[in-house]
Short mmCIF file of N, CA and C in Angstrom, two decimals:
data_model
loop_
_atom_site.label_atom_id
_atom_site.label_comp_id
_atom_site.label_asym_id
_atom_site.label_seq_id
_atom_site.Cartn_x
_atom_site.Cartn_y
_atom_site.Cartn_z
N MET S 1 0.85 -1.18 0.00
CA MET S 1 0.00 0.00 0.00
C MET S 1 0.89 1.23 0.00
N THR S 2 0.48 2.21 -0.71
CA THR S 2 1.24 3.45 -0.69
C THR S 2 0.33 4.62 -0.40
N ASN S 3 0.89 5.60 0.25
CA ASN S 3 0.17 6.82 0.59
C ASN S 3 1.17 7.96 0.51
N ASN S 4 0.97 8.88 -0.42
CA ASN S 4 1.89 10.00 -0.61
C ASN S 4 3.32 9.52 -0.85
N GLY S 5 3.47 8.41 -1.53
CA GLY S 5 4.80 7.89 -1.81
C GLY S 5 5.40 7.11 -0.67
N ASN S 6 4.72 6.99 0.46
CA ASN S 6 5.22 6.25 1.61
C ASN S 6 4.53 4.90 1.69
N ASP S 7 5.23 3.92 2.25
CA ASP S 7 4.68 2.58 2.42
C ASP S 7 4.21 2.38 3.85
N LYS S 8 3.01 1.82 4.00
CA LYS S 8 2.50 1.49 5.34
C LYS S 8 3.04 0.12 5.72
N ILE S 9 3.67 0.05 6.87
CA ILE S 9 4.34 -1.16 7.32
C ILE S 9 3.79 -1.58 8.68
N VAL S 10 3.46 -2.86 8.82
CA VAL S 10 3.12 -3.40 10.14
C VAL S 10 4.44 -3.85 10.76
N PHE S 11 4.83 -3.18 11.82
CA PHE S 11 6.10 -3.47 12.47
C PHE S 11 5.99 -4.58 13.50
N TYR S 12 4.84 -4.67 14.15
CA TYR S 12 4.72 -5.60 15.28
C TYR S 12 3.27 -6.01 15.44
N THR S 13 3.02 -7.29 15.65
CA THR S 13 1.67 -7.78 15.94
C THR S 13 1.74 -8.76 17.09
N PHE S 14 0.67 -8.79 17.85
CA PHE S 14 0.55 -9.75 18.95
C PHE S 14 -0.92 -9.96 19.24
N THR S 15 -1.21 -11.02 19.98
CA THR S 15 -2.59 -11.37 20.30
C THR S 15 -2.82 -11.21 21.79
N LEU S 16 -3.95 -10.61 22.13
CA LEU S 16 -4.37 -10.48 23.52
C LEU S 16 -5.54 -11.43 23.75
N GLY S 17 -5.53 -12.10 24.87
CA GLY S 17 -6.68 -12.93 25.24
C GLY S 17 -7.80 -12.05 25.76
N ASP S 18 -8.77 -12.69 26.36
CA ASP S 18 -9.93 -11.98 26.91
C ASP S 18 -9.51 -11.31 28.22
N VAL S 19 -9.24 -10.03 28.16
CA VAL S 19 -8.83 -9.27 29.33
C VAL S 19 -9.82 -8.14 29.57
N GLU S 20 -9.88 -7.68 30.81
CA GLU S 20 -10.85 -6.65 31.17
C GLU S 20 -10.54 -5.31 30.52
N ASP S 21 -9.26 -4.95 30.44
CA ASP S 21 -8.87 -3.67 29.86
C ASP S 21 -7.82 -3.90 28.77
N PRO S 22 -8.26 -4.20 27.54
CA PRO S 22 -7.29 -4.50 26.48
C PRO S 22 -6.36 -3.33 26.16
N ASP S 23 -6.83 -2.10 26.31
CA ASP S 23 -5.96 -0.95 26.04
C ASP S 23 -4.76 -0.93 26.97
N MET S 24 -4.98 -1.21 28.24
CA MET S 24 -3.90 -1.20 29.21
C MET S 24 -2.89 -2.31 28.91
N TYR S 25 -3.39 -3.53 28.66
CA TYR S 25 -2.49 -4.64 28.36
C TYR S 25 -1.74 -4.42 27.06
N ALA S 26 -2.42 -3.89 26.05
CA ALA S 26 -1.77 -3.63 24.77
C ALA S 26 -0.69 -2.56 24.94
N GLN S 27 -0.99 -1.52 25.68
CA GLN S 27 -0.02 -0.44 25.88
C GLN S 27 1.23 -0.96 26.58
N PHE S 28 1.05 -1.84 27.55
CA PHE S 28 2.19 -2.42 28.25
C PHE S 28 3.07 -3.20 27.28
N GLU S 29 2.45 -4.02 26.43
CA GLU S 29 3.20 -4.81 25.45
C GLU S 29 3.91 -3.92 24.43
N VAL S 30 3.21 -2.89 23.95
CA VAL S 30 3.80 -1.98 22.96
C VAL S 30 4.97 -1.21 23.57
N GLU S 31 4.82 -0.75 24.80
CA GLU S 31 5.92 -0.03 25.45
C GLU S 31 7.15 -0.92 25.59
N SER S 32 6.95 -2.19 25.89
CA SER S 32 8.08 -3.12 25.96
C SER S 32 8.73 -3.27 24.59
N TRP S 33 7.90 -3.38 23.55
CA TRP S 33 8.42 -3.52 22.18
C TRP S 33 9.18 -2.26 21.76
N LEU S 34 8.71 -1.09 22.17
CA LEU S 34 9.38 0.16 21.78
C LEU S 34 10.80 0.26 22.34
N ASP S 35 11.12 -0.54 23.35
CA ASP S 35 12.47 -0.57 23.90
C ASP S 35 13.41 -1.48 23.11
N THR S 36 12.88 -2.21 22.13
CA THR S 36 13.73 -3.08 21.31
C THR S 36 14.41 -2.27 20.21
N GLU S 37 15.38 -2.89 19.56
CA GLU S 37 16.08 -2.20 18.46
C GLU S 37 15.10 -1.79 17.36
N LEU S 38 14.21 -2.71 16.96
CA LEU S 38 13.25 -2.39 15.91
C LEU S 38 12.27 -1.32 16.37
N GLY S 39 11.80 -1.41 17.61
CA GLY S 39 10.86 -0.41 18.11
C GLY S 39 11.46 0.99 18.11
N LYS S 40 12.69 1.10 18.55
CA LYS S 40 13.36 2.41 18.55
C LYS S 40 13.56 2.91 17.13
N TRP S 41 13.95 2.01 16.23
CA TRP S 41 14.16 2.40 14.84
C TRP S 41 12.85 2.85 14.20
N ALA S 42 11.77 2.10 14.44
CA ALA S 42 10.47 2.44 13.86
C ALA S 42 10.00 3.81 14.35
N GLN S 43 10.15 4.08 15.64
CA GLN S 43 9.76 5.39 16.17
C GLN S 43 10.55 6.51 15.50
N LYS S 44 11.84 6.30 15.35
CA LYS S 44 12.71 7.34 14.80
C LYS S 44 12.47 7.57 13.31
N ASN S 45 12.18 6.51 12.56
CA ASN S 45 12.15 6.60 11.10
C ASN S 45 10.77 6.63 10.48
N SER S 46 9.73 6.43 11.27
CA SER S 46 8.37 6.51 10.73
C SER S 46 8.06 7.95 10.37
N GLU S 47 7.39 8.14 9.24
CA GLU S 47 7.07 9.49 8.77
C GLU S 47 6.08 10.19 9.70
N GLU S 48 5.20 9.45 10.32
CA GLU S 48 4.24 10.00 11.27
C GLU S 48 4.30 9.16 12.54
N GLU S 49 3.54 9.54 13.53
CA GLU S 49 3.50 8.78 14.77
C GLU S 49 3.01 7.36 14.50
N LEU S 50 3.60 6.39 15.18
CA LEU S 50 3.17 5.01 15.03
C LEU S 50 1.71 4.87 15.47
N THR S 51 0.99 3.96 14.82
CA THR S 51 -0.42 3.76 15.10
C THR S 51 -0.64 2.33 15.59
N MET S 52 -1.54 2.18 16.57
CA MET S 52 -1.89 0.87 17.09
C MET S 52 -3.35 0.59 16.71
N THR S 53 -3.60 -0.57 16.10
CA THR S 53 -4.96 -0.94 15.72
C THR S 53 -5.31 -2.30 16.32
N TYR S 54 -6.61 -2.51 16.50
CA TYR S 54 -7.13 -3.76 17.07
C TYR S 54 -8.03 -4.44 16.04
N ILE S 55 -7.93 -5.75 15.94
CA ILE S 55 -8.89 -6.55 15.17
C ILE S 55 -9.46 -7.56 16.15
N TRP S 56 -10.76 -7.43 16.43
CA TRP S 56 -11.41 -8.27 17.43
C TRP S 56 -11.87 -9.58 16.82
N ASP S 57 -11.69 -10.66 17.56
CA ASP S 57 -12.16 -11.99 17.17
C ASP S 57 -13.04 -12.50 18.31
N ASP S 58 -14.33 -12.18 18.23
CA ASP S 58 -15.25 -12.55 19.31
C ASP S 58 -15.41 -14.05 19.45
N SER S 59 -15.29 -14.80 18.36
CA SER S 59 -15.48 -16.25 18.44
C SER S 59 -14.38 -16.91 19.27
N ASN S 60 -13.19 -16.35 19.26
CA ASN S 60 -12.08 -16.88 20.06
C ASN S 60 -11.78 -16.04 21.29
N MET S 61 -12.58 -15.01 21.51
CA MET S 61 -12.43 -14.12 22.65
C MET S 61 -11.00 -13.57 22.78
N GLN S 62 -10.53 -13.00 21.69
CA GLN S 62 -9.20 -12.41 21.68
C GLN S 62 -9.15 -11.30 20.64
N CYS S 63 -8.07 -10.55 20.65
CA CYS S 63 -7.89 -9.55 19.60
C CYS S 63 -6.43 -9.54 19.17
N ARG S 64 -6.24 -9.20 17.92
CA ARG S 64 -4.90 -9.05 17.36
C ARG S 64 -4.59 -7.56 17.31
N VAL S 65 -3.47 -7.21 17.88
CA VAL S 65 -3.03 -5.82 17.95
C VAL S 65 -1.86 -5.64 16.99
N SER S 66 -1.91 -4.59 16.20
CA SER S 66 -0.83 -4.30 15.25
C SER S 66 -0.31 -2.88 15.47
N VAL S 67 0.99 -2.73 15.37
CA VAL S 67 1.62 -1.41 15.42
C VAL S 67 2.19 -1.16 14.04
N TRP S 68 1.80 -0.05 13.44
CA TRP S 68 2.25 0.24 12.08
C TRP S 68 2.59 1.71 11.92
N GLY S 69 3.29 1.97 10.84
CA GLY S 69 3.67 3.33 10.51
C GLY S 69 3.99 3.42 9.03
N GLU S 70 4.33 4.61 8.59
CA GLU S 70 4.66 4.85 7.19
C GLU S 70 6.15 5.11 7.05
N LEU S 71 6.74 4.49 6.03
CA LEU S 71 8.16 4.67 5.75
C LEU S 71 8.36 5.18 4.33
N THR S 72 9.41 5.97 4.17
CA THR S 72 9.80 6.35 2.81
C THR S 72 10.32 5.09 2.11
N GLU S 73 10.46 5.17 0.82
CA GLU S 73 10.95 4.02 0.05
C GLU S 73 12.34 3.59 0.53
N GLN S 74 13.20 4.57 0.80
CA GLN S 74 14.55 4.26 1.27
C GLN S 74 14.52 3.55 2.63
N ASN S 75 13.72 4.05 3.57
CA ASN S 75 13.63 3.40 4.88
C ASN S 75 12.94 2.05 4.80
N HIS S 76 11.99 1.91 3.88
CA HIS S 76 11.32 0.62 3.69
C HIS S 76 12.34 -0.43 3.24
N THR S 77 13.20 -0.05 2.31
CA THR S 77 14.24 -0.97 1.84
C THR S 77 15.17 -1.35 2.99
N TYR S 78 15.58 -0.37 3.78
CA TYR S 78 16.44 -0.64 4.94
C TYR S 78 15.75 -1.59 5.90
N TRP S 79 14.47 -1.35 6.20
CA TRP S 79 13.70 -2.19 7.12
C TRP S 79 13.66 -3.63 6.61
N LYS S 80 13.40 -3.81 5.30
CA LYS S 80 13.33 -5.16 4.74
C LYS S 80 14.68 -5.88 4.85
N LEU S 81 15.76 -5.17 4.64
CA LEU S 81 17.08 -5.79 4.70
C LEU S 81 17.54 -6.07 6.14
N LYS S 82 17.21 -5.18 7.05
CA LYS S 82 17.72 -5.28 8.43
C LYS S 82 16.80 -6.08 9.35
N PHE S 83 15.48 -5.88 9.24
CA PHE S 83 14.57 -6.39 10.27
C PHE S 83 13.58 -7.46 9.80
N LYS S 84 13.16 -7.42 8.56
CA LYS S 84 12.09 -8.33 8.14
C LYS S 84 12.62 -9.76 8.08
N PRO S 85 11.91 -10.69 8.75
CA PRO S 85 12.38 -12.09 8.76
C PRO S 85 12.27 -12.75 7.40
#
């Protein structure tokens, strides 16, 4: 996907079980991830503030949380070479 010449990248995803306050649990997990090498790099090199989204799965009583941002073509190439498995 492209937007204004930038690529939207999902940097990190994880699943939360059925918890009373998913925002609090997600924020704790994301803050831990932001302390990693990739998290620090994503914060520094994303064109805009990183965004956290939720996809709810009521049948399994869980949600998938994704952290994403936009990268320039040059930073996208660097990310693919350095971090993408």
